[in-house]
Amino acid sequence: DAGVTQSPTHLIKTRGQHVTLRCSPISGHKSVSWYQQVLGQGPQFIFQYYEKEERGRGNFPDRFSARQFPNYSSELNVNALLLGDSALYLCASSQDRSSPDTQYFGPGTRLTVL
Amino acid sequence: QKEVEQNSGPLSVPEGAIASLNCTYSDRGSQSFFWYRQYSGKSPELIMFIYSNGDKEDGRFTAQLNKASQYVSLLIRDSQPSDSATYLCAASSGGSYIPTFGRGTSLIVHP
C-alpha cells in the first residue's frame, strides 16, 4: 500500500502570494492532520480533520485554512504569505483522530517564501 | 500555554552505549506521551508511546514516565550509528490526538 503522499515536494513563493498544499492519506485512513515544522523546531499542530470536518485547530492565524474531501484527501491553504511561513509542512494520516499509533507522516512540502 | 521542553543537544554517545533522552512537560492534563525519531531531511516516525506511570519497553527502546515530576525519558540500549537522528518528544491530552511537540534532541552515535 502507498504511504501518505504530499504535493508538491518543494515550493518557492514570494511574500503576499497564496499557496495550496495537498495530501493524500493512506487508504482506509479517515483522519488527516497538518503540521508546520520550522528548521530546528518540532512540528507545530495546525489542523486536524476527521470525516471531512475540522476537529482541531492550532494557534495559527486565519490566513491558514484547510479542508478535507470526500475521498479523505486534504488541502492546506495559506494566504498572504509571510517570510516566517517558510517551513516544512507535514501531513499525517491515521485511522481515526484518537489513534497516534496508526498515524503516519508524509514526506512533507518544503515551502520557501522570499 | 502547553509546553514540552527538550535539550536540543547534540547528545553524543559511543556505539554500544545507552543513550538517555529527556523531556519535561508543563500541562498536568497531559495523558499520553510519544517519542518520534526524525532523520535529517525526513519526516517523523513514531517509535514509542506511553500512557501510564512507569516503564514501557520495546526492543532496545524503553520509555519512562513520571507524571508527578512531569517527566518523560527515552532510553536506547546498545546504541548504533543508525540511531543517529533527532528525537522528538510529544504530549497530548483529551480524547483526540493533538500533540504538542518539543524541539527535539539531536543524538549522535559514533563508532
mmCIF file with all atom_site columns, C-alpha atoms in Angstrom:
data_model
loop_
_atom_site.group_PDB
_atom_site.id
_atom_site.type_symbol
_atom_site.label_atom_id
_atom_site.label_alt_id
_atom_site.label_comp_id
_atom_site.label_asym_id
_atom_site.label_entity_id
_atom_site.label_seq_id
_atom_site.pdbx_PDB_ins_code
_atom_site.Cartn_x
_atom_site.Cartn_y
_atom_site.Cartn_z
_atom_site.occupancy
_atom_site.B_iso_or_equiv
_atom_site.pdbx_formal_charge
_atom_site.auth_seq_id
_atom_site.auth_comp_id
_atom_site.auth_asym_id
_atom_site.auth_atom_id
_atom_site.pdbx_PDB_model_num
ATOM 1   C CA . ASP A 1 1   ? 0.000   0.000  0.000  1.00 0.00 ? 1   ASP A CA 1
ATOM 2   C CA . ALA A 1 2   ? 1.169   3.548  -0.709 1.00 0.00 ? 2   ALA A CA 1
ATOM 3   C CA . GLY A 1 3   ? 2.016   5.728  2.247  1.00 0.00 ? 3   GLY A CA 1
ATOM 4   C CA . VAL A 1 4   ? 0.923   9.298  2.803  1.00 0.00 ? 4   VAL A CA 1
ATOM 5   C CA . THR A 1 5   ? 1.680   11.390 -0.237 1.00 0.00 ? 5   THR A CA 1
ATOM 6   C CA . GLN A 1 6   ? 2.115   15.142 -0.404 1.00 0.00 ? 6   GLN A CA 1
ATOM 7   C CA . SER A 1 7   ? 2.493   17.537 -3.271 1.00 0.00 ? 7   SER A CA 1
ATOM 8   C CA . PRO A 1 8   ? 4.427   19.456 -4.250 1.00 0.00 ? 8   PRO A CA 1
ATOM 9   C CA . THR A 1 9   ? 7.682   18.404 -2.579 1.00 0.00 ? 9   THR A CA 1
ATOM 10  C CA . HIS A 1 10  ? 9.212   21.852 -2.839 1.00 0.00 ? 10  HIS A CA 1
ATOM 11  C CA . LEU A 1 11  ? 7.708   25.252 -3.468 1.00 0.00 ? 11  LEU A CA 1
ATOM 12  C CA . ILE A 1 12  ? 9.083   28.779 -3.716 1.00 0.00 ? 12  ILE A CA 1
ATOM 13  C CA . LYS A 1 13  ? 6.729   31.729 -3.319 1.00 0.00 ? 13  LYS A CA 1
ATOM 14  C CA . THR A 1 14  ? 7.067   35.437 -2.687 1.00 0.00 ? 14  THR A CA 1
ATOM 15  C CA . ARG A 1 15  ? 5.563   37.446 0.137  1.00 0.00 ? 15  ARG A CA 1
ATOM 16  C CA . GLY A 1 16  ? 1.869   38.153 -0.261 1.00 0.00 ? 16  GLY A CA 1
ATOM 17  C CA . GLN A 1 17  ? 1.201   35.193 -2.531 1.00 0.00 ? 17  GLN A CA 1
ATOM 18  C CA . HIS A 1 18  ? -1.125  32.314 -1.820 1.00 0.00 ? 18  HIS A CA 1
ATOM 19  C CA . VAL A 1 19  ? -0.213  28.621 -1.667 1.00 0.00 ? 19  VAL A CA 1
ATOM 20  C CA . THR A 1 20  ? -2.136  25.333 -1.708 1.00 0.00 ? 20  THR A CA 1
ATOM 21  C CA . LEU A 1 21  ? -0.565  22.160 -0.383 1.00 0.00 ? 21  LEU A CA 1
ATOM 22  C CA . ARG A 1 22  ? -2.093  18.739 -0.981 1.00 0.00 ? 22  ARG A CA 1
ATOM 23  C CA . CYS A 1 23  ? -2.133  15.485 0.954  1.00 0.00 ? 23  CYS A CA 1
ATOM 24  C CA . SER A 1 24  ? -3.444  12.014 0.193  1.00 0.00 ? 24  SER A CA 1
ATOM 25  C CA . PRO A 1 25  ? -3.817  9.756  3.229  1.00 0.00 ? 25  PRO A CA 1
ATOM 26  C CA . ILE A 1 26  ? -3.132  6.068  3.475  1.00 0.00 ? 26  ILE A CA 1
ATOM 27  C CA . SER A 1 27  ? -6.013  4.035  2.085  1.00 0.00 ? 27  SER A CA 1
ATOM 28  C CA . GLY A 1 28  ? -8.575  3.439  4.839  1.00 0.00 ? 28  GLY A CA 1
ATOM 29  C CA . HIS A 1 29  ? -7.396  6.363  6.964  1.00 0.00 ? 29  HIS A CA 1
ATOM 30  C CA . LYS A 1 30  ? -10.084 8.927  7.676  1.00 0.00 ? 30  LYS A CA 1
ATOM 31  C CA . SER A 1 31  ? -8.169  11.482 9.740  1.00 0.00 ? 31  SER A CA 1
ATOM 32  C CA . VAL A 1 32  ? -5.676  13.977 8.367  1.00 0.00 ? 32  VAL A CA 1
ATOM 33  C CA . SER A 1 33  ? -3.610  16.409 10.416 1.00 0.00 ? 33  SER A CA 1
ATOM 34  C CA . TRP A 1 34  ? -1.363  19.232 9.245  1.00 0.00 ? 34  TRP A CA 1
ATOM 35  C CA . TYR A 1 35  ? 1.796   20.429 10.969 1.00 0.00 ? 35  TYR A CA 1
ATOM 36  C CA . GLN A 1 36  ? 4.327   23.195 10.379 1.00 0.00 ? 36  GLN A CA 1
ATOM 37  C CA . GLN A 1 37  ? 7.948   22.444 11.187 1.00 0.00 ? 37  GLN A CA 1
ATOM 38  C CA . VAL A 1 38  ? 10.381  25.344 11.204 1.00 0.00 ? 38  VAL A CA 1
ATOM 39  C CA . LEU A 1 39  ? 14.064  24.404 10.974 1.00 0.00 ? 39  LEU A CA 1
ATOM 40  C CA . GLY A 1 40  ? 15.406  23.405 14.371 1.00 0.00 ? 40  GLY A CA 1
ATOM 41  C CA . GLN A 1 41  ? 11.967  23.120 15.972 1.00 0.00 ? 41  GLN A CA 1
ATOM 42  C CA . GLY A 1 42  ? 9.447   20.371 16.495 1.00 0.00 ? 42  GLY A CA 1
ATOM 43  C CA . PRO A 1 43  ? 6.286   20.170 14.396 1.00 0.00 ? 43  PRO A CA 1
ATOM 44  C CA . GLN A 1 44  ? 3.509   22.566 15.379 1.00 0.00 ? 44  GLN A CA 1
ATOM 45  C CA . PHE A 1 45  ? -0.068  21.392 15.017 1.00 0.00 ? 45  PHE A CA 1
ATOM 46  C CA . ILE A 1 46  ? -2.162  23.402 12.539 1.00 0.00 ? 46  ILE A CA 1
ATOM 47  C CA . PHE A 1 47  ? -5.370  21.440 11.795 1.00 0.00 ? 47  PHE A CA 1
ATOM 48  C CA . GLN A 1 48  ? -6.988  18.073 12.275 1.00 0.00 ? 48  GLN A CA 1
ATOM 49  C CA . TYR A 1 49  ? -9.759  16.828 10.009 1.00 0.00 ? 49  TYR A CA 1
ATOM 50  C CA . TYR A 1 50  ? -11.831 13.711 10.503 1.00 0.00 ? 50  TYR A CA 1
ATOM 51  C CA . GLU A 1 51  ? -14.678 12.592 8.286  1.00 0.00 ? 51  GLU A CA 1
ATOM 52  C CA . LYS A 1 52  ? -14.411 15.865 6.351  1.00 0.00 ? 52  LYS A CA 1
ATOM 53  C CA . GLU A 1 53  ? -14.971 18.019 9.423  1.00 0.00 ? 53  GLU A CA 1
ATOM 54  C CA . GLU A 1 54  ? -12.471 20.186 11.275 1.00 0.00 ? 54  GLU A CA 1
ATOM 55  C CA . ARG A 1 55  ? -11.856 18.561 14.677 1.00 0.00 ? 55  ARG A CA 1
ATOM 56  C CA . GLY A 1 56  ? -8.947  20.609 15.930 1.00 0.00 ? 56  GLY A CA 1
ATOM 57  C CA . ARG A 1 57  ? -7.152  23.844 15.212 1.00 0.00 ? 57  ARG A CA 1
ATOM 58  C CA . GLY A 1 58  ? -3.784  25.022 16.460 1.00 0.00 ? 58  GLY A CA 1
ATOM 59  C CA . ASN A 1 59  ? -2.660  28.542 17.246 1.00 0.00 ? 59  ASN A CA 1
ATOM 60  C CA . PHE A 1 60  ? -2.292  29.801 13.674 1.00 0.00 ? 60  PHE A CA 1
ATOM 61  C CA . PRO A 1 61  ? -3.766  32.944 12.084 1.00 0.00 ? 61  PRO A CA 1
ATOM 62  C CA . ASP A 1 62  ? -6.829  32.909 9.855  1.00 0.00 ? 62  ASP A CA 1
ATOM 63  C CA . ARG A 1 63  ? -4.528  33.081 6.822  1.00 0.00 ? 63  ARG A CA 1
ATOM 64  C CA . PHE A 1 64  ? -4.267  29.328 7.279  1.00 0.00 ? 64  PHE A CA 1
ATOM 65  C CA . SER A 1 65  ? -7.229  27.222 6.209  1.00 0.00 ? 65  SER A CA 1
ATOM 66  C CA . ALA A 1 66  ? -7.798  23.638 5.211  1.00 0.00 ? 66  ALA A CA 1
ATOM 67  C CA . ARG A 1 67  ? -10.419 21.220 4.041  1.00 0.00 ? 67  ARG A CA 1
ATOM 68  C CA . GLN A 1 68  ? -10.899 17.502 3.615  1.00 0.00 ? 68  GLN A CA 1
ATOM 69  C CA . PHE A 1 69  ? -12.574 15.994 0.590  1.00 0.00 ? 69  PHE A CA 1
ATOM 70  C CA . PRO A 1 70  ? -14.974 13.003 0.345  1.00 0.00 ? 70  PRO A CA 1
ATOM 71  C CA . ASN A 1 71  ? -12.052 10.744 -0.610 1.00 0.00 ? 71  ASN A CA 1
ATOM 72  C CA . TYR A 1 72  ? -10.306 11.912 2.636  1.00 0.00 ? 72  TYR A CA 1
ATOM 73  C CA . SER A 1 73  ? -7.549  13.790 0.805  1.00 0.00 ? 73  SER A CA 1
ATOM 74  C CA . SER A 1 74  ? -6.870  17.249 2.148  1.00 0.00 ? 74  SER A CA 1
ATOM 75  C CA . GLU A 1 75  ? -5.649  20.693 1.160  1.00 0.00 ? 75  GLU A CA 1
ATOM 76  C CA . LEU A 1 76  ? -3.904  23.296 3.280  1.00 0.00 ? 76  LEU A CA 1
ATOM 77  C CA . ASN A 1 77  ? -4.196  26.864 2.061  1.00 0.00 ? 77  ASN A CA 1
ATOM 78  C CA . VAL A 1 78  ? -2.083  29.775 3.224  1.00 0.00 ? 78  VAL A CA 1
ATOM 79  C CA . ASN A 1 79  ? -2.929  33.309 2.114  1.00 0.00 ? 79  ASN A CA 1
ATOM 80  C CA . ALA A 1 80  ? -0.830  36.466 2.203  1.00 0.00 ? 80  ALA A CA 1
ATOM 81  C CA . LEU A 1 81  ? 2.418   34.590 2.702  1.00 0.00 ? 81  LEU A CA 1
ATOM 82  C CA . LEU A 1 82  ? 4.992   35.967 5.121  1.00 0.00 ? 82  LEU A CA 1
ATOM 83  C CA . LEU A 1 83  ? 8.710   35.207 5.307  1.00 0.00 ? 83  LEU A CA 1
ATOM 84  C CA . GLY A 1 84  ? 8.005   33.395 8.579  1.00 0.00 ? 84  GLY A CA 1
ATOM 85  C CA . ASP A 1 85  ? 5.774   30.888 6.796  1.00 0.00 ? 85  ASP A CA 1
ATOM 86  C CA . SER A 1 86  ? 8.894   29.281 5.330  1.00 0.00 ? 86  SER A CA 1
ATOM 87  C CA . ALA A 1 87  ? 8.906   25.783 6.779  1.00 0.00 ? 87  ALA A CA 1
ATOM 88  C CA . LEU A 1 88  ? 8.355   22.100 6.164  1.00 0.00 ? 88  LEU A CA 1
ATOM 89  C CA . TYR A 1 89  ? 4.633   21.378 6.073  1.00 0.00 ? 89  TYR A CA 1
ATOM 90  C CA . LEU A 1 90  ? 3.801   17.874 7.171  1.00 0.00 ? 90  LEU A CA 1
ATOM 91  C CA . CYS A 1 91  ? 0.617   15.949 6.669  1.00 0.00 ? 91  CYS A CA 1
ATOM 92  C CA . ALA A 1 92  ? -0.164  12.923 8.799  1.00 0.00 ? 92  ALA A CA 1
ATOM 93  C CA . SER A 1 93  ? -2.960  10.432 8.399  1.00 0.00 ? 93  SER A CA 1
ATOM 94  C CA . SER A 1 94  ? -4.449  7.984  10.859 1.00 0.00 ? 94  SER A CA 1
ATOM 95  C CA . GLN A 1 95  ? -7.378  5.600  11.005 1.00 0.00 ? 95  GLN A CA 1
ATOM 96  C CA . ASP A 1 96  ? -9.225  7.865  13.403 1.00 0.00 ? 96  ASP A CA 1
ATOM 97  C CA . ARG A 1 97  ? -8.452  11.019 15.312 1.00 0.00 ? 97  ARG A CA 1
ATOM 98  C CA . SER A 1 98  ? -7.508  9.316  18.571 1.00 0.00 ? 98  SER A CA 1
ATOM 99  C CA . SER A 1 99  ? -5.019  6.735  17.318 1.00 0.00 ? 99  SER A CA 1
ATOM 100 C CA . PRO A 1 100 ? -1.482  8.108  17.363 1.00 0.00 ? 100 PRO A CA 1
ATOM 101 C CA . ASP A 1 101 ? -0.104  4.621  16.939 1.00 0.00 ? 101 ASP A CA 1
ATOM 102 C CA . THR A 1 102 ? -1.676  4.463  13.491 1.00 0.00 ? 102 THR A CA 1
ATOM 103 C CA . GLN A 1 103 ? -0.532  7.938  12.491 1.00 0.00 ? 103 GLN A CA 1
ATOM 104 C CA . TYR A 1 104 ? 1.958   8.152  9.656  1.00 0.00 ? 104 TYR A CA 1
ATOM 105 C CA . PHE A 1 105 ? 3.600   11.287 8.337  1.00 0.00 ? 105 PHE A CA 1
ATOM 106 C CA . GLY A 1 106 ? 4.029   12.126 4.690  1.00 0.00 ? 106 GLY A CA 1
ATOM 107 C CA . PRO A 1 107 ? 7.362   13.314 3.316  1.00 0.00 ? 107 PRO A CA 1
ATOM 108 C CA . GLY A 1 108 ? 6.359   16.951 3.641  1.00 0.00 ? 108 GLY A CA 1
ATOM 109 C CA . THR A 1 109 ? 6.303   20.013 1.423  1.00 0.00 ? 109 THR A CA 1
ATOM 110 C CA . ARG A 1 110 ? 9.225   22.382 1.804  1.00 0.00 ? 110 ARG A CA 1
ATOM 111 C CA . LEU A 1 111 ? 7.882   25.947 1.385  1.00 0.00 ? 111 LEU A CA 1
ATOM 112 C CA . THR A 1 112 ? 10.277  28.828 0.906  1.00 0.00 ? 112 THR A CA 1
ATOM 113 C CA . VAL A 1 113 ? 8.881   32.370 0.983  1.00 0.00 ? 113 VAL A CA 1
ATOM 114 C CA . LEU A 1 114 ? 11.144  35.045 -0.486 1.00 0.00 ? 114 LEU A CA 1
ATOM 115 C CA . GLN B 2 1   ? 0.403   27.598 27.073 1.00 0.00 ? 1   GLN B CA 1
ATOM 116 C CA . LYS B 2 2   ? 1.249   23.924 26.798 1.00 0.00 ? 2   LYS B CA 1
ATOM 117 C CA . GLU B 2 3   ? 4.982   23.388 26.537 1.00 0.00 ? 3   GLU B CA 1
ATOM 118 C CA . VAL B 2 4   ? 7.219   20.399 26.037 1.00 0.00 ? 4   VAL B CA 1
ATOM 119 C CA . GLU B 2 5   ? 10.877  21.032 26.779 1.00 0.00 ? 5   GLU B CA 1
ATOM 120 C CA . GLN B 2 6   ? 13.861  19.108 25.462 1.00 0.00 ? 6   GLN B CA 1
ATOM 121 C CA . ASN B 2 7   ? 17.568  19.791 25.456 1.00 0.00 ? 7   ASN B CA 1
ATOM 122 C CA . SER B 2 8   ? 18.488  20.359 21.810 1.00 0.00 ? 8   SER B CA 1
ATOM 123 C CA . GLY B 2 9   ? 21.846  18.621 22.236 1.00 0.00 ? 9   GLY B CA 1
ATOM 124 C CA . PRO B 2 10  ? 23.660  17.223 20.464 1.00 0.00 ? 10  PRO B CA 1
ATOM 125 C CA . LEU B 2 11  ? 23.969  14.208 22.720 1.00 0.00 ? 11  LEU B CA 1
ATOM 126 C CA . SER B 2 12  ? 26.966  12.181 21.641 1.00 0.00 ? 12  SER B CA 1
ATOM 127 C CA . VAL B 2 13  ? 27.396  8.560  22.770 1.00 0.00 ? 13  VAL B CA 1
ATOM 128 C CA . PRO B 2 14  ? 29.728  5.750  21.646 1.00 0.00 ? 14  PRO B CA 1
ATOM 129 C CA . GLU B 2 15  ? 28.371  2.761  19.775 1.00 0.00 ? 15  GLU B CA 1
ATOM 130 C CA . GLY B 2 16  ? 27.017  0.150  22.184 1.00 0.00 ? 16  GLY B CA 1
ATOM 131 C CA . ALA B 2 17  ? 26.307  2.622  24.986 1.00 0.00 ? 17  ALA B CA 1
ATOM 132 C CA . ILE B 2 18  ? 22.953  3.596  26.474 1.00 0.00 ? 18  ILE B CA 1
ATOM 133 C CA . ALA B 2 19  ? 21.559  6.893  25.184 1.00 0.00 ? 19  ALA B CA 1
ATOM 134 C CA . SER B 2 20  ? 19.259  8.723  27.596 1.00 0.00 ? 20  SER B CA 1
ATOM 135 C CA . LEU B 2 21  ? 16.929  11.379 26.209 1.00 0.00 ? 21  LEU B CA 1
ATOM 136 C CA . ASN B 2 22  ? 14.811  13.538 28.495 1.00 0.00 ? 22  ASN B CA 1
ATOM 137 C CA . CYS B 2 23  ? 11.683  15.640 28.200 1.00 0.00 ? 23  CYS B CA 1
ATOM 138 C CA . THR B 2 24  ? 9.541   17.704 30.600 1.00 0.00 ? 24  THR B CA 1
ATOM 139 C CA . TYR B 2 25  ? 6.024   18.975 30.020 1.00 0.00 ? 25  TYR B CA 1
ATOM 140 C CA . SER B 2 26  ? 4.036   21.815 31.542 1.00 0.00 ? 26  SER B CA 1
ATOM 141 C CA . ASP B 2 27  ? 0.402   20.675 31.117 1.00 0.00 ? 27  ASP B CA 1
ATOM 142 C CA . ARG B 2 28  ? -0.629  18.488 34.053 1.00 0.00 ? 28  ARG B CA 1
ATOM 143 C CA . GLY B 2 29  ? -3.641  17.408 31.992 1.00 0.00 ? 29  GLY B CA 1
ATOM 144 C CA . SER B 2 30  ? -1.391  15.599 29.519 1.00 0.00 ? 30  SER B CA 1
ATOM 145 C CA . GLN B 2 31  ? -2.290  11.940 29.402 1.00 0.00 ? 31  GLN B CA 1
ATOM 146 C CA . SER B 2 32  ? -0.354  10.467 26.501 1.00 0.00 ? 32  SER B CA 1
ATOM 147 C CA . PHE B 2 33  ? 3.297   10.787 25.627 1.00 0.00 ? 33  PHE B CA 1
ATOM 148 C CA . PHE B 2 34  ? 5.167   9.937  22.480 1.00 0.00 ? 34  PHE B CA 1
ATOM 149 C CA . TRP B 2 35  ? 8.681   9.668  21.132 1.00 0.00 ? 35  TRP B CA 1
ATOM 150 C CA . TYR B 2 36  ? 9.353   10.215 17.443 1.00 0.00 ? 36  TYR B CA 1
ATOM 151 C CA . ARG B 2 37  ? 12.577  9.716  15.522 1.00 0.00 ? 37  ARG B CA 1
ATOM 152 C CA . GLN B 2 38  ? 13.345  12.114 12.684 1.00 0.00 ? 38  GLN B CA 1
ATOM 153 C CA . TYR B 2 39  ? 16.275  11.551 10.372 1.00 0.00 ? 39  TYR B CA 1
ATOM 154 C CA . SER B 2 40  ? 17.718  14.621 8.690  1.00 0.00 ? 40  SER B CA 1
ATOM 155 C CA . GLY B 2 41  ? 15.532  15.691 5.773  1.00 0.00 ? 41  GLY B CA 1
ATOM 156 C CA . LYS B 2 42  ? 12.857  13.111 6.581  1.00 0.00 ? 42  LYS B CA 1
ATOM 157 C CA . SER B 2 43  ? 9.515   13.155 8.346  1.00 0.00 ? 43  SER B CA 1
ATOM 158 C CA . PRO B 2 44  ? 8.978   11.992 11.955 1.00 0.00 ? 44  PRO B CA 1
ATOM 159 C CA . GLU B 2 45  ? 8.346   8.337  12.735 1.00 0.00 ? 45  GLU B CA 1
ATOM 160 C CA . LEU B 2 46  ? 6.602   7.182  15.930 1.00 0.00 ? 46  LEU B CA 1
ATOM 161 C CA . ILE B 2 47  ? 8.827   4.804  17.896 1.00 0.00 ? 47  ILE B CA 1
ATOM 162 C CA . MET B 2 48  ? 7.258   4.692  21.374 1.00 0.00 ? 48  MET B CA 1
ATOM 163 C CA . PHE B 2 49  ? 4.162   5.845  23.202 1.00 0.00 ? 49  PHE B CA 1
ATOM 164 C CA . ILE B 2 50  ? 3.324   5.597  26.888 1.00 0.00 ? 50  ILE B CA 1
ATOM 165 C CA . TYR B 2 51  ? 0.216   6.382  28.920 1.00 0.00 ? 51  TYR B CA 1
ATOM 166 C CA . SER B 2 52  ? 0.900   5.019  32.407 1.00 0.00 ? 52  SER B CA 1
ATOM 167 C CA . ASN B 2 53  ? 3.493   5.840  35.033 1.00 0.00 ? 53  ASN B CA 1
ATOM 168 C CA . GLY B 2 54  ? 6.493   3.560  34.933 1.00 0.00 ? 54  GLY B CA 1
ATOM 169 C CA . ASP B 2 55  ? 8.463   1.924  32.163 1.00 0.00 ? 55  ASP B CA 1
ATOM 170 C CA . LYS B 2 56  ? 7.491   0.581  28.758 1.00 0.00 ? 56  LYS B CA 1
ATOM 171 C CA . GLU B 2 57  ? 9.968   -1.497 26.797 1.00 0.00 ? 57  GLU B CA 1
ATOM 172 C CA . ASP B 2 58  ? 10.056  -2.274 23.082 1.00 0.00 ? 58  ASP B CA 1
ATOM 173 C CA . GLY B 2 59  ? 13.197  -3.935 21.827 1.00 0.00 ? 59  GLY B CA 1
ATOM 174 C CA . ARG B 2 60  ? 16.169  -1.658 22.504 1.00 0.00 ? 60  ARG B CA 1
ATOM 175 C CA . PHE B 2 61  ? 13.882  1.234  23.478 1.00 0.00 ? 61  PHE B CA 1
ATOM 176 C CA . THR B 2 62  ? 12.468  1.972  26.952 1.00 0.00 ? 62  THR B CA 1
ATOM 177 C CA . ALA B 2 63  ? 10.151  4.883  27.646 1.00 0.00 ? 63  ALA B CA 1
ATOM 178 C CA . GLN B 2 64  ? 9.825   6.084  31.245 1.00 0.00 ? 64  GLN B CA 1
ATOM 179 C CA . LEU B 2 65  ? 7.010   8.290  32.547 1.00 0.00 ? 65  LEU B CA 1
ATOM 180 C CA . ASN B 2 66  ? 6.792   10.103 35.862 1.00 0.00 ? 66  ASN B CA 1
ATOM 181 C CA . LYS B 2 67  ? 3.595   12.155 35.947 1.00 0.00 ? 67  LYS B CA 1
ATOM 182 C CA . ALA B 2 68  ? 4.279   13.584 39.411 1.00 0.00 ? 68  ALA B CA 1
ATOM 183 C CA . SER B 2 69  ? 7.514   15.108 38.122 1.00 0.00 ? 69  SER B CA 1
ATOM 184 C CA . GLN B 2 70  ? 6.045   15.768 34.650 1.00 0.00 ? 70  GLN B CA 1
ATOM 185 C CA . TYR B 2 71  ? 8.992   13.974 33.140 1.00 0.00 ? 71  TYR B CA 1
ATOM 186 C CA . VAL B 2 72  ? 9.355   11.557 30.239 1.00 0.00 ? 72  VAL B CA 1
ATOM 187 C CA . SER B 2 73  ? 12.505  9.842  29.096 1.00 0.00 ? 73  SER B CA 1
ATOM 188 C CA . LEU B 2 74  ? 13.654  7.503  26.354 1.00 0.00 ? 74  LEU B CA 1
ATOM 189 C CA . LEU B 2 75  ? 16.496  5.062  26.816 1.00 0.00 ? 75  LEU B CA 1
ATOM 190 C CA . ILE B 2 76  ? 18.153  3.466  23.817 1.00 0.00 ? 76  ILE B CA 1
ATOM 191 C CA . ARG B 2 77  ? 20.254  0.434  24.696 1.00 0.00 ? 77  ARG B CA 1
ATOM 192 C CA . ASP B 2 78  ? 23.155  -0.824 22.571 1.00 0.00 ? 78  ASP B CA 1
ATOM 193 C CA . SER B 2 79  ? 23.104  2.412  20.546 1.00 0.00 ? 79  SER B CA 1
ATOM 194 C CA . GLN B 2 80  ? 24.004  2.054  16.878 1.00 0.00 ? 80  GLN B CA 1
ATOM 195 C CA . PRO B 2 81  ? 25.210  4.685  14.386 1.00 0.00 ? 81  PRO B CA 1
ATOM 196 C CA . SER B 2 82  ? 21.866  4.190  12.612 1.00 0.00 ? 82  SER B CA 1
ATOM 197 C CA . ASP B 2 83  ? 20.172  5.601  15.739 1.00 0.00 ? 83  ASP B CA 1
ATOM 198 C CA . SER B 2 84  ? 21.733  8.991  14.972 1.00 0.00 ? 84  SER B CA 1
ATOM 199 C CA . ALA B 2 85  ? 18.750  11.270 14.450 1.00 0.00 ? 85  ALA B CA 1
ATOM 200 C CA . THR B 2 86  ? 16.648  13.917 16.166 1.00 0.00 ? 86  THR B CA 1
ATOM 201 C CA . TYR B 2 87  ? 14.289  12.529 18.794 1.00 0.00 ? 87  TYR B CA 1
ATOM 202 C CA . LEU B 2 88  ? 11.057  14.444 19.314 1.00 0.00 ? 88  LEU B CA 1
ATOM 203 C CA . CYS B 2 89  ? 9.010   14.193 22.485 1.00 0.00 ? 89  CYS B CA 1
ATOM 204 C CA . ALA B 2 90  ? 5.274   14.945 22.281 1.00 0.00 ? 90  ALA B CA 1
ATOM 205 C CA . ALA B 2 91  ? 2.415   15.142 24.774 1.00 0.00 ? 91  ALA B CA 1
ATOM 206 C CA . SER B 2 92  ? -1.320  15.031 24.218 1.00 0.00 ? 92  SER B CA 1
ATOM 207 C CA . SER B 2 93  ? -4.399  15.477 26.397 1.00 0.00 ? 93  SER B CA 1
ATOM 208 C CA . GLY B 2 94  ? -8.035  14.681 25.839 1.00 0.00 ? 94  GLY B CA 1
ATOM 209 C CA . GLY B 2 95  ? -9.711  12.133 23.621 1.00 0.00 ? 95  GLY B CA 1
ATOM 210 C CA . SER B 2 96  ? -8.308  13.168 20.274 1.00 0.00 ? 96  SER B CA 1
ATOM 211 C CA . TYR B 2 97  ? -4.672  13.067 19.371 1.00 0.00 ? 97  TYR B CA 1
ATOM 212 C CA . ILE B 2 98  ? -3.492  16.671 19.091 1.00 0.00 ? 98  ILE B CA 1
ATOM 213 C CA . PRO B 2 99  ? 0.127   16.657 20.202 1.00 0.00 ? 99  PRO B CA 1
ATOM 214 C CA . THR B 2 100 ? 2.425   19.352 21.484 1.00 0.00 ? 100 THR B CA 1
ATOM 215 C CA . PHE B 2 101 ? 5.965   18.624 20.330 1.00 0.00 ? 101 PHE B CA 1
ATOM 216 C CA . GLY B 2 102 ? 9.275   19.564 21.886 1.00 0.00 ? 102 GLY B CA 1
ATOM 217 C CA . ARG B 2 103 ? 12.031  20.976 19.705 1.00 0.00 ? 103 ARG B CA 1
ATOM 218 C CA . GLY B 2 104 ? 13.842  17.658 19.636 1.00 0.00 ? 104 GLY B CA 1
ATOM 219 C CA . THR B 2 105 ? 17.189  16.337 20.852 1.00 0.00 ? 105 THR B CA 1
ATOM 220 C CA . SER B 2 106 ? 19.895  15.532 18.324 1.00 0.00 ? 106 SER B CA 1
ATOM 221 C CA . LEU B 2 107 ? 21.569  12.188 19.039 1.00 0.00 ? 107 LEU B CA 1
ATOM 222 C CA . ILE B 2 108 ? 24.919  11.248 17.523 1.00 0.00 ? 108 ILE B CA 1
ATOM 223 C CA . VAL B 2 109 ? 26.166  7.683  17.943 1.00 0.00 ? 109 VAL B CA 1
ATOM 224 C CA . HIS B 2 110 ? 29.816  7.464  16.958 1.00 0.00 ? 110 HIS B CA 1
ATOM 225 C CA . PRO B 2 111 ? 31.606  4.187  16.071 1.00 0.00 ? 111 PRO B CA 1
#
